[in-house]
Amino acid sequence: MASYHHGNLRETLLAEARKQLEKEGIDKLSLRALARTVGVSQTAPYRHFPDKNALMIAMATSGFEELRQYLVARSGASPDLDSALVEVGLAYVDFAKNNTALYKLMFGPALANKESCPELYESAESCIKALQALIQLKLSAPESDETLWYITINAAALIKGHTSMILEGIDNCHPDTGADFDLSKALKVFLSMLP
Amino acid sequence: MASYHHGNLRETLLAEARKQLEKEGIDKLSLRALARTVGVSQTAPYRHFPDKNALMIAMATSGFEELRQYLVARSGASPDLDSALVEVGLAYVDFAKNNTALYKLMFGPALANKESCPELYESAESCIKALQALIQLKLSAPESDETLWYITINAAALIKGHTSMILEGIDNCHPDTGADFDLSKALKVFLSMLP
DNA sequence: GTCTGATGTTACCAACGTCAACATTGTTGA
DNA sequence: TCAACAATGTTGACGTTGGTAACATCAGAC
């Protein structure tokens, strides 16, 4: 027989939410259904999260931590700097593809208001900073510090933009030849343009 | 006295939805509230849209048409090609900033499934193609056709990525000097890297 | 002038987020 | 040891939402 207290409800809810998020999509994610599948009353989640949005923010925050670890792991396993730079881009996109709903949640309405959930912003910005730190390693050319910085942000934007287009299903195949779009080629083309 | 038939419900609903979208955000947008403010019964909208998502798709579609027109207008008013390229990027971001909720809707869950709403994808891709056509004008260098194509997509991704970061409120100010991020400078830096 | 289809209304349903009041449990200090 | 307390879980309810079915009203075609 089940005990009155679940004992681990908060983490169980987060895990089940994460599962449902990827399986059913974000709009089919309801606190009630979550409680039901976990086998607890409909209002029990409110003992661990003030409201539904808090649950979302908790998921998003853990998502940023996962993403950060994934990026450093993938890029760290590369032999040289150039391949590490390509790899971090590929890794970022892979994470988004393998955790599409979570990724959209991370950059979705959850972090709409900066001051309401500062810890979310911290993890988000630290994640980008990690990416930028890696990119900056590449740029030891005799450029001005300001130019270097803009190139770095451009690289980050480039990866984010490719991620968006891929998630949106926009197939950037060649209009004439019909050749498939190859992300790693695109990243290498950008790298070759660096000073 | 009001007549039984509204006469222009579909467009009135779209206009009011657009207004509410920017004012209250997408999650506060309900068909019932819409019908109420328009002064019609709660189920009247279902005579013009099969469900709520159809209303969203209709808004998104018109949004893409607006965006396309805005881009050609802004870029067409530029004196030379280089400034036109910078201008199209600035215009894209401006549109997103001036119509944030609509922009997020356009690239949000509405166009999640490609085959369910092909006309949305058409307008979205035609919009990107227009942007790419302009960019391709710049690239008459003796590069391979494939490289040219990848540079074009990179430019599109760059703009999309900057848009995302700006909408997400990530301030890319310089970590040392604290100088504000300047989008047009970033775009010019990218342009200067082109072959 | 009647018939028909388009449009709007009323009544209803299931599901959701959330709150208040109550029940049960683990813990802690006398 | 045990009573008080805080944490956790349950029950019941309220208001709102998206959506369906049946009915009402109107405009235009024959």
Coordinates of C-alpha atoms (C1' of nucleotides) in Angstrom, one line a residue:
Chain A
M1 CA 0.0 0.0 0.0
A2 CA 1.1 3.5 -0.8
S3 CA 2.2 5.8 2.0
Y4 CA 0.4 9.0 2.5
H5 CA 3.4 11.1 1.7
H6 CA 5.1 10.6 -1.6
G7 CA 8.5 11.5 -0.3
N8 CA 9.9 12.7 -3.6
L9 CA 7.1 14.6 -5.3
R10 CA 9.0 17.6 -6.5
E11 CA 11.6 15.7 -8.5
T12 CA 9.1 13.1 -9.6
L13 CA 6.9 15.9 -11.0
L14 CA 9.8 17.5 -12.8
A15 CA 10.9 14.2 -14.3
E16 CA 7.4 13.4 -15.5
A17 CA 6.9 16.9 -16.7
R18 CA 10.0 16.6 -18.8
K19 CA 8.8 13.3 -20.2
Q20 CA 5.4 14.7 -21.1
L21 CA 6.9 17.9 -22.5
E22 CA 8.8 16.0 -25.2
K23 CA 6.1 13.5 -25.8
E24 CA 2.9 15.6 -26.0
G25 CA 4.2 19.2 -26.4
I26 CA 4.0 22.2 -24.1
D27 CA 0.4 23.0 -24.6
K28 CA -0.7 19.5 -23.6
L29 CA 1.2 19.8 -20.4
S30 CA -1.2 20.2 -17.4
L31 CA -0.6 20.1 -13.7
R32 CA -3.6 18.0 -13.2
A33 CA -2.6 15.4 -15.7
L34 CA 0.9 15.4 -14.3
A35 CA -0.5 14.8 -10.8
R36 CA -2.7 12.0 -12.1
T37 CA 0.1 10.1 -13.8
V38 CA 2.3 10.5 -10.8
G39 CA -0.6 9.1 -8.7
V40 CA -1.2 12.0 -6.5
S41 CA -4.1 14.4 -5.9
Q42 CA -4.6 17.2 -8.3
T43 CA -3.5 19.9 -6.0
A44 CA -0.5 18.2 -4.4
P45 CA 1.9 19.9 -6.9
Y46 CA 1.0 23.2 -5.3
R47 CA 2.9 22.1 -2.2
H48 CA 6.1 22.2 -4.2
F49 CA 5.4 24.9 -6.8
P50 CA 3.5 28.1 -6.2
D51 CA 1.9 27.8 -9.7
K52 CA 2.3 26.2 -13.1
N53 CA 4.7 28.7 -14.3
A54 CA 7.1 28.0 -11.4
L55 CA 7.2 24.4 -12.6
M56 CA 8.0 25.6 -16.1
I57 CA 10.8 27.9 -14.8
A58 CA 12.3 25.0 -12.8
M59 CA 12.4 22.9 -15.9
A60 CA 13.9 25.6 -18.0
T61 CA 16.6 26.3 -15.4
S62 CA 17.7 22.7 -15.3
G63 CA 17.6 22.8 -19.1
F64 CA 20.2 25.6 -19.2
E65 CA 22.5 23.7 -16.8
E66 CA 22.2 20.6 -19.0
L67 CA 22.9 22.6 -22.1
R68 CA 26.0 24.2 -20.6
Q69 CA 27.4 20.9 -19.5
Y70 CA 26.6 19.4 -22.9
L71 CA 28.4 22.2 -24.8
V72 CA 31.6 22.0 -22.7
A73 CA 31.6 18.2 -23.0
R74 CA 31.3 18.2 -26.8
S75 CA 33.7 21.0 -27.4
G76 CA 36.2 19.8 -24.9
A77 CA 36.5 16.5 -26.7
S78 CA 37.7 18.1 -29.9
P79 CA 41.4 17.9 -31.0
D80 CA 42.0 21.5 -32.0
L81 CA 40.4 24.9 -31.6
D82 CA 38.8 25.1 -35.1
S83 CA 37.0 21.8 -34.7
A84 CA 36.0 22.7 -31.2
L85 CA 34.4 25.8 -32.6
V86 CA 32.5 23.8 -35.2
E87 CA 31.6 21.3 -32.6
V88 CA 30.1 23.7 -30.1
G89 CA 27.8 24.9 -32.9
L90 CA 26.8 21.4 -33.8
A91 CA 26.3 20.5 -30.2
Y92 CA 24.1 23.5 -29.6
V93 CA 21.9 22.5 -32.5
D94 CA 21.9 18.9 -31.5
F95 CA 20.7 19.8 -28.0
A96 CA 17.9 21.8 -29.5
K97 CA 16.9 19.0 -31.8
N98 CA 17.1 16.3 -29.2
N99 CA 15.2 18.4 -26.6
T100 CA 13.1 20.5 -28.9
A101 CA 10.2 21.2 -26.5
L102 CA 12.6 21.9 -23.6
Y103 CA 14.7 24.3 -25.8
K104 CA 11.6 26.2 -26.9
L105 CA 10.5 26.4 -23.3
M106 CA 13.9 27.7 -22.2
F107 CA 13.8 30.6 -24.7
G108 CA 10.0 30.8 -24.6
P109 CA 7.5 32.7 -22.5
A110 CA 9.3 31.5 -19.3
L111 CA 12.0 34.1 -19.5
A112 CA 9.8 36.8 -20.8
N113 CA 10.3 39.1 -17.8
K114 CA 13.8 39.6 -16.8
E115 CA 13.3 40.8 -13.2
S116 CA 10.7 38.2 -12.3
C117 CA 13.0 35.2 -12.5
P118 CA 16.6 36.5 -12.4
E119 CA 18.1 33.0 -11.8
L120 CA 16.8 31.9 -15.1
Y121 CA 18.5 34.8 -16.8
E122 CA 21.7 34.1 -15.0
S123 CA 21.9 30.5 -16.2
A124 CA 20.9 31.6 -19.7
E125 CA 23.5 34.3 -19.9
S126 CA 26.2 32.2 -18.3
C127 CA 25.5 29.7 -21.0
I128 CA 26.0 32.2 -23.8
K129 CA 29.1 33.5 -22.1
A130 CA 30.6 30.1 -22.0
L131 CA 30.0 29.8 -25.7
Q132 CA 31.4 33.2 -26.3
A133 CA 34.5 32.5 -24.2
L134 CA 35.3 29.6 -26.5
I135 CA 34.8 31.7 -29.6
Q136 CA 37.0 34.4 -28.3
L137 CA 39.9 32.0 -28.0
K138 CA 39.9 31.8 -31.8
L139 CA 40.2 35.5 -32.3
S140 CA 43.7 36.5 -31.4
A141 CA 44.1 38.5 -34.6
P142 CA 45.3 42.1 -34.4
E143 CA 41.8 43.5 -34.5
S144 CA 40.4 46.1 -32.2
D145 CA 38.9 44.8 -29.0
E146 CA 35.5 46.1 -30.1
T147 CA 35.6 44.4 -33.4
L148 CA 36.6 41.2 -31.7
W149 CA 33.6 41.5 -29.4
Y150 CA 31.2 42.0 -32.3
I151 CA 32.5 39.0 -34.1
T152 CA 32.0 37.0 -31.0
I153 CA 28.4 38.0 -30.7
N154 CA 27.9 37.5 -34.4
A155 CA 29.0 33.9 -34.0
A156 CA 26.7 33.3 -31.1
A157 CA 23.8 34.8 -33.1
L158 CA 24.8 32.7 -36.1
I159 CA 24.4 29.5 -34.1
K160 CA 21.2 30.6 -32.5
G161 CA 19.8 31.6 -35.9
H162 CA 20.6 28.3 -37.5
T163 CA 19.0 26.5 -34.6
S164 CA 15.8 28.5 -35.1
M165 CA 15.6 27.8 -38.8
I166 CA 16.3 24.1 -38.3
L167 CA 13.7 23.8 -35.5
E168 CA 11.2 25.7 -37.6
G169 CA 11.7 23.1 -40.4
I170 CA 12.8 25.6 -42.9
D171 CA 14.8 23.5 -45.3
N172 CA 17.6 25.6 -46.7
C173 CA 18.4 23.3 -49.5
H174 CA 20.0 24.9 -52.5
P175 CA 17.4 26.5 -54.8
D176 CA 19.1 25.3 -58.0
T177 CA 20.9 22.1 -57.3
G178 CA 18.5 21.0 -54.5
A179 CA 21.4 19.9 -52.4
D180 CA 20.7 19.4 -48.7
F181 CA 21.8 22.0 -46.3
D182 CA 24.9 21.0 -44.3
L183 CA 25.2 22.8 -41.0
S184 CA 28.9 21.9 -40.4
K185 CA 29.7 23.3 -43.8
A186 CA 28.0 26.5 -43.0
L187 CA 29.9 26.8 -39.8
K188 CA 33.2 26.2 -41.5
V189 CA 32.4 28.8 -44.1
F190 CA 31.8 31.3 -41.3
L191 CA 35.0 30.2 -39.6
S192 CA 37.0 30.7 -42.8
M193 CA 35.7 34.3 -43.0
L194 CA 37.2 35.2 -39.6
P195 CA 40.2 37.5 -39.6
Chain B
M1 CA -30.1 48.9 -32.5
A2 CA -27.5 46.3 -33.5
S3 CA -28.4 44.0 -36.4
Y4 CA -28.4 40.3 -35.8
H5 CA -25.5 39.7 -38.2
H6 CA -22.3 41.5 -37.6
G7 CA -21.4 41.7 -41.2
N8 CA -17.6 41.8 -40.8
L9 CA -16.9 39.5 -37.9
R10 CA -13.9 37.7 -39.4
E11 CA -11.8 40.8 -40.0
T12 CA -13.0 42.4 -36.8
L13 CA -11.9 39.4 -34.8
L14 CA -8.5 39.4 -36.5
A15 CA -8.0 43.0 -35.8
E16 CA -9.1 42.7 -32.1
A17 CA -7.0 39.6 -31.7
R18 CA -4.0 41.5 -33.0
K19 CA -4.6 44.3 -30.6
Q20 CA -5.0 42.0 -27.6
L21 CA -2.0 40.0 -28.7
E22 CA 0.4 42.9 -28.3
K23 CA -1.3 44.3 -25.3
E24 CA -1.9 41.2 -23.1
G25 CA 0.4 38.6 -24.6
I26 CA -0.4 35.3 -26.3
D27 CA -1.4 33.3 -23.3
K28 CA -4.1 35.8 -22.3
L29 CA -5.7 35.7 -25.7
S30 CA -8.9 33.7 -25.5
L31 CA -11.6 33.3 -28.1
R32 CA -14.3 34.0 -25.6
A33 CA -12.8 37.3 -24.4
L34 CA -12.3 38.2 -28.0
A35 CA -16.0 37.6 -28.8
R36 CA -17.0 39.5 -25.7
T37 CA -15.1 42.6 -26.5
V38 CA -16.3 42.5 -30.1
G39 CA -19.8 42.3 -28.7
V40 CA -20.8 38.9 -30.1
S41 CA -21.7 35.6 -28.6
Q42 CA -19.0 33.3 -27.4
T43 CA -19.4 30.7 -30.2
A44 CA -19.8 33.1 -33.0
P45 CA -16.1 33.0 -33.9
Y46 CA -16.5 29.3 -34.7
R47 CA -18.5 30.3 -37.8
H48 CA -15.3 31.9 -39.2
F49 CA -12.5 29.8 -37.7
P50 CA -12.7 26.0 -37.1
D51 CA -10.8 26.4 -33.9
K52 CA -8.6 28.8 -32.0
N53 CA -5.4 27.6 -33.8
A54 CA -6.9 28.6 -37.1
L55 CA -7.3 32.1 -35.8
M56 CA -3.7 32.1 -34.8
I57 CA -2.5 30.8 -38.1
A58 CA -4.5 33.5 -39.9
M59 CA -2.8 36.1 -37.8
A60 CA 0.6 34.6 -38.4
T61 CA 0.0 34.4 -42.2
S62 CA -0.9 38.1 -42.4
G63 CA 2.1 38.8 -40.2
F64 CA 4.5 37.2 -42.7
E65 CA 3.0 39.3 -45.5
E66 CA 3.4 42.5 -43.4
L67 CA 7.0 41.5 -42.7
R68 CA 7.8 40.9 -46.3
Q69 CA 6.4 44.2 -47.4
Y70 CA 8.2 46.0 -44.6
L71 CA 11.6 44.5 -45.5
V72 CA 11.4 45.4 -49.2
A73 CA 10.2 48.9 -48.3
R74 CA 13.0 49.6 -45.9
S75 CA 15.8 48.0 -48.0
G76 CA 14.4 49.6 -51.2
A77 CA 14.8 53.0 -49.7
S78 CA 18.6 52.6 -49.3
P79 CA 21.1 54.4 -51.6
D80 CA 23.5 51.5 -52.2
L81 CA 23.7 47.8 -51.8
D82 CA 25.8 47.7 -48.6
S83 CA 23.5 50.0 -46.7
A84 CA 20.5 48.1 -48.1
L85 CA 21.9 44.9 -46.6
V86 CA 22.4 46.5 -43.2
E87 CA 19.0 48.1 -43.5
V88 CA 17.2 44.8 -44.1
G89 CA 18.8 43.4 -41.0
L90 CA 17.8 46.4 -38.9
A91 CA 14.3 46.3 -40.4
Y92 CA 13.9 42.7 -39.6
V93 CA 14.8 43.3 -36.0
D94 CA 12.6 46.4 -35.8
F95 CA 9.6 44.5 -37.0
A96 CA 10.2 41.9 -34.3
K97 CA 10.6 44.6 -31.7
N98 CA 7.6 46.5 -32.8
N99 CA 5.4 43.4 -33.1
T100 CA 7.0 41.1 -30.5
A101 CA 4.0 38.9 -29.7
L102 CA 3.1 38.6 -33.4
Y103 CA 6.7 37.7 -34.3
K104 CA 6.9 35.0 -31.7
L105 CA 3.5 33.7 -32.8
M106 CA 4.7 33.6 -36.4
F107 CA 7.7 31.4 -35.5
G108 CA 6.0 29.8 -32.6
P109 CA 3.8 26.7 -32.2
A110 CA 1.7 27.8 -35.1
L111 CA 4.1 26.6 -37.7
A112 CA 5.0 23.5 -35.8
N113 CA 3.7 21.0 -38.3
K114 CA 4.7 21.7 -41.9
E115 CA 2.1 19.7 -43.7
S116 CA -0.9 20.8 -41.6
C117 CA -0.6 24.5 -42.7
P118 CA 1.4 24.6 -45.9
E119 CA 0.3 28.2 -46.8
L120 CA 2.0 29.4 -43.6
Y121 CA 5.2 27.7 -44.6
E122 CA 5.0 29.2 -48.1
S123 CA 4.7 32.8 -46.7
A124 CA 7.5 32.1 -44.2
E125 CA 9.9 30.7 -46.7
S126 CA 9.1 33.2 -49.4
C127 CA 9.9 35.8 -46.8
I128 CA 13.3 34.3 -46.1
K129 CA 13.9 33.8 -49.8
A130 CA 13.3 37.6 -50.4
L131 CA 15.9 38.3 -47.7
Q132 CA 18.3 35.9 -49.3
A133 CA 17.7 37.3 -52.8
L134 CA 18.9 40.7 -51.6
I135 CA 21.9 39.2 -49.8
Q136 CA 22.9 37.3 -52.9
L137 CA 23.2 40.5 -54.9
K138 CA 26.2 41.4 -52.7
L139 CA 28.0 38.2 -53.4
S140 CA 29.3 38.5 -56.9
A141 CA 32.8 37.4 -55.9
P142 CA 34.5 34.5 -57.6
E143 CA 33.5 32.0 -55.0
S144 CA 31.9 28.7 -55.7
D145 CA 28.2 28.6 -56.0
E146 CA 27.9 26.4 -53.0
T147 CA 30.0 28.7 -50.8
L148 CA 27.9 31.6 -52.0
W149 CA 24.8 29.8 -50.9
Y150 CA 26.1 29.0 -47.5
I151 CA 27.2 32.6 -46.9
T152 CA 23.7 33.6 -47.8
I153 CA 22.1 31.3 -45.3
N154 CA 24.6 32.3 -42.7
A155 CA 23.6 35.9 -43.1
A156 CA 19.9 35.0 -42.7
A157 CA 20.8 33.0 -39.6
L158 CA 22.8 35.9 -38.3
I159 CA 19.9 38.2 -38.4
K160 CA 17.5 35.7 -37.0
G161 CA 19.9 35.0 -34.1
H162 CA 20.4 38.6 -33.3
T163 CA 16.6 39.0 -33.3
S164 CA 16.2 36.1 -30.9
M165 CA 18.8 37.5 -28.5
I166 CA 17.4 41.0 -28.5
L167 CA 13.8 39.7 -27.9
E168 CA 15.0 37.5 -25.1
G169 CA 16.5 40.5 -23.5
I170 CA 20.0 39.3 -23.5
D171 CA 22.1 42.4 -23.3
N172 CA 25.3 41.8 -25.2
C173 CA 27.1 44.7 -23.7
H174 CA 30.9 44.5 -23.7
P175 CA 32.0 42.6 -20.6
D176 CA 35.0 44.9 -20.0
T177 CA 34.0 48.3 -21.1
G178 CA 30.3 47.9 -20.6
A179 CA 29.6 49.5 -23.9
D180 CA 26.1 48.9 -25.3
F181 CA 25.6 46.5 -28.1
D182 CA 25.0 48.2 -31.4
L183 CA 23.3 46.0 -34.0
S184 CA 24.2 48.0 -37.0
K185 CA 27.8 47.8 -36.1
A186 CA 27.5 44.0 -35.7
L187 CA 26.0 43.8 -39.2
K188 CA 28.7 46.0 -40.7
V189 CA 31.4 43.8 -39.1
F190 CA 29.8 40.8 -40.7
L191 CA 29.5 42.5 -44.1
S192 CA 33.2 43.5 -43.9
M193 CA 34.0 39.8 -43.6
L194 CA 32.3 38.9 -46.8
P195 CA 34.6 37.9 -49.7
Chain C
dG1 C1' -42.7 34.3 -51.8
dT2 C1' -40.4 30.4 -50.3
dC3 C1' -36.2 27.7 -49.7
dT4 C1' -31.5 27.4 -48.6
dG5 C1' -27.1 28.4 -46.9
dA6 C1' -24.5 31.6 -44.1
dT7 C1' -24.2 33.5 -39.8
dG8 C1' -25.2 34.3 -34.8
dT9 C1' -27.2 32.5 -30.2
dT10 C1' -28.3 29.5 -26.3
dA11 C1' -27.3 25.6 -23.5
dC12 C1' -24.2 22.5 -22.3
dC13 C1' -19.7 19.5 -21.5
dA14 C1' -15.0 18.3 -20.0
dA15 C1' -10.7 20.1 -18.7
dC16 C1' -7.9 23.3 -16.6
dG17 C1' -5.5 26.5 -12.9
dT18 C1' -6.2 27.8 -8.4
dC19 C1' -7.9 28.4 -3.7
dA20 C1' -9.7 27.2 1.1
dA21 C1' -10.4 23.9 4.5
dC22 C1' -9.2 19.6 6.3
dA23 C1' -6.3 15.2 7.0
dT24 C1' -2.0 12.9 7.7
dT25 C1' 2.7 12.5 8.5
dG26 C1' 7.6 13.4 10.0
dT27 C1' 10.2 16.1 13.2
dT28 C1' 11.6 18.4 17.3
dG29 C1' 12.0 20.1 21.8
dA30 C1' 10.3 19.6 26.8
Chain D
dT1 C1' 7.9 9.8 25.5
dC2 C1' 4.9 12.6 23.6
dA3 C1' 2.7 16.8 22.4
dA4 C1' 3.1 20.7 19.3
dC5 C1' 4.3 22.2 14.8
dA6 C1' 5.5 22.4 10.1
dA7 C1' 5.4 19.9 5.9
dT8 C1' 2.9 17.4 2.8
dG9 C1' -1.3 15.4 0.7
dT10 C1' -6.6 15.3 -0.1
dT11 C1' -11.3 17.0 -0.9
dG12 C1' -14.3 20.1 -2.7
dA13 C1' -15.3 24.0 -5.0
dC14 C1' -15.1 28.3 -8.1
dG15 C1' -14.3 30.7 -12.4
dT16 C1' -12.5 30.4 -17.0
dT17 C1' -11.5 28.2 -21.2
dG18 C1' -12.1 25.5 -25.9
dG19 C1' -15.4 23.0 -28.2
dT20 C1' -20.1 20.7 -29.7
dA21 C1' -25.1 20.4 -30.7
dA22 C1' -29.4 22.4 -31.5
dC23 C1' -31.9 26.3 -32.5
dA24 C1' -32.7 31.3 -34.3
dT25 C1' -32.2 34.9 -37.8
dC26 C1' -31.1 36.9 -41.9
dA27 C1' -29.8 37.6 -47.0
dG28 C1' -30.1 36.3 -51.4
dA29 C1' -31.4 32.9 -55.4
dC30 C1' -35.0 30.4 -57.7

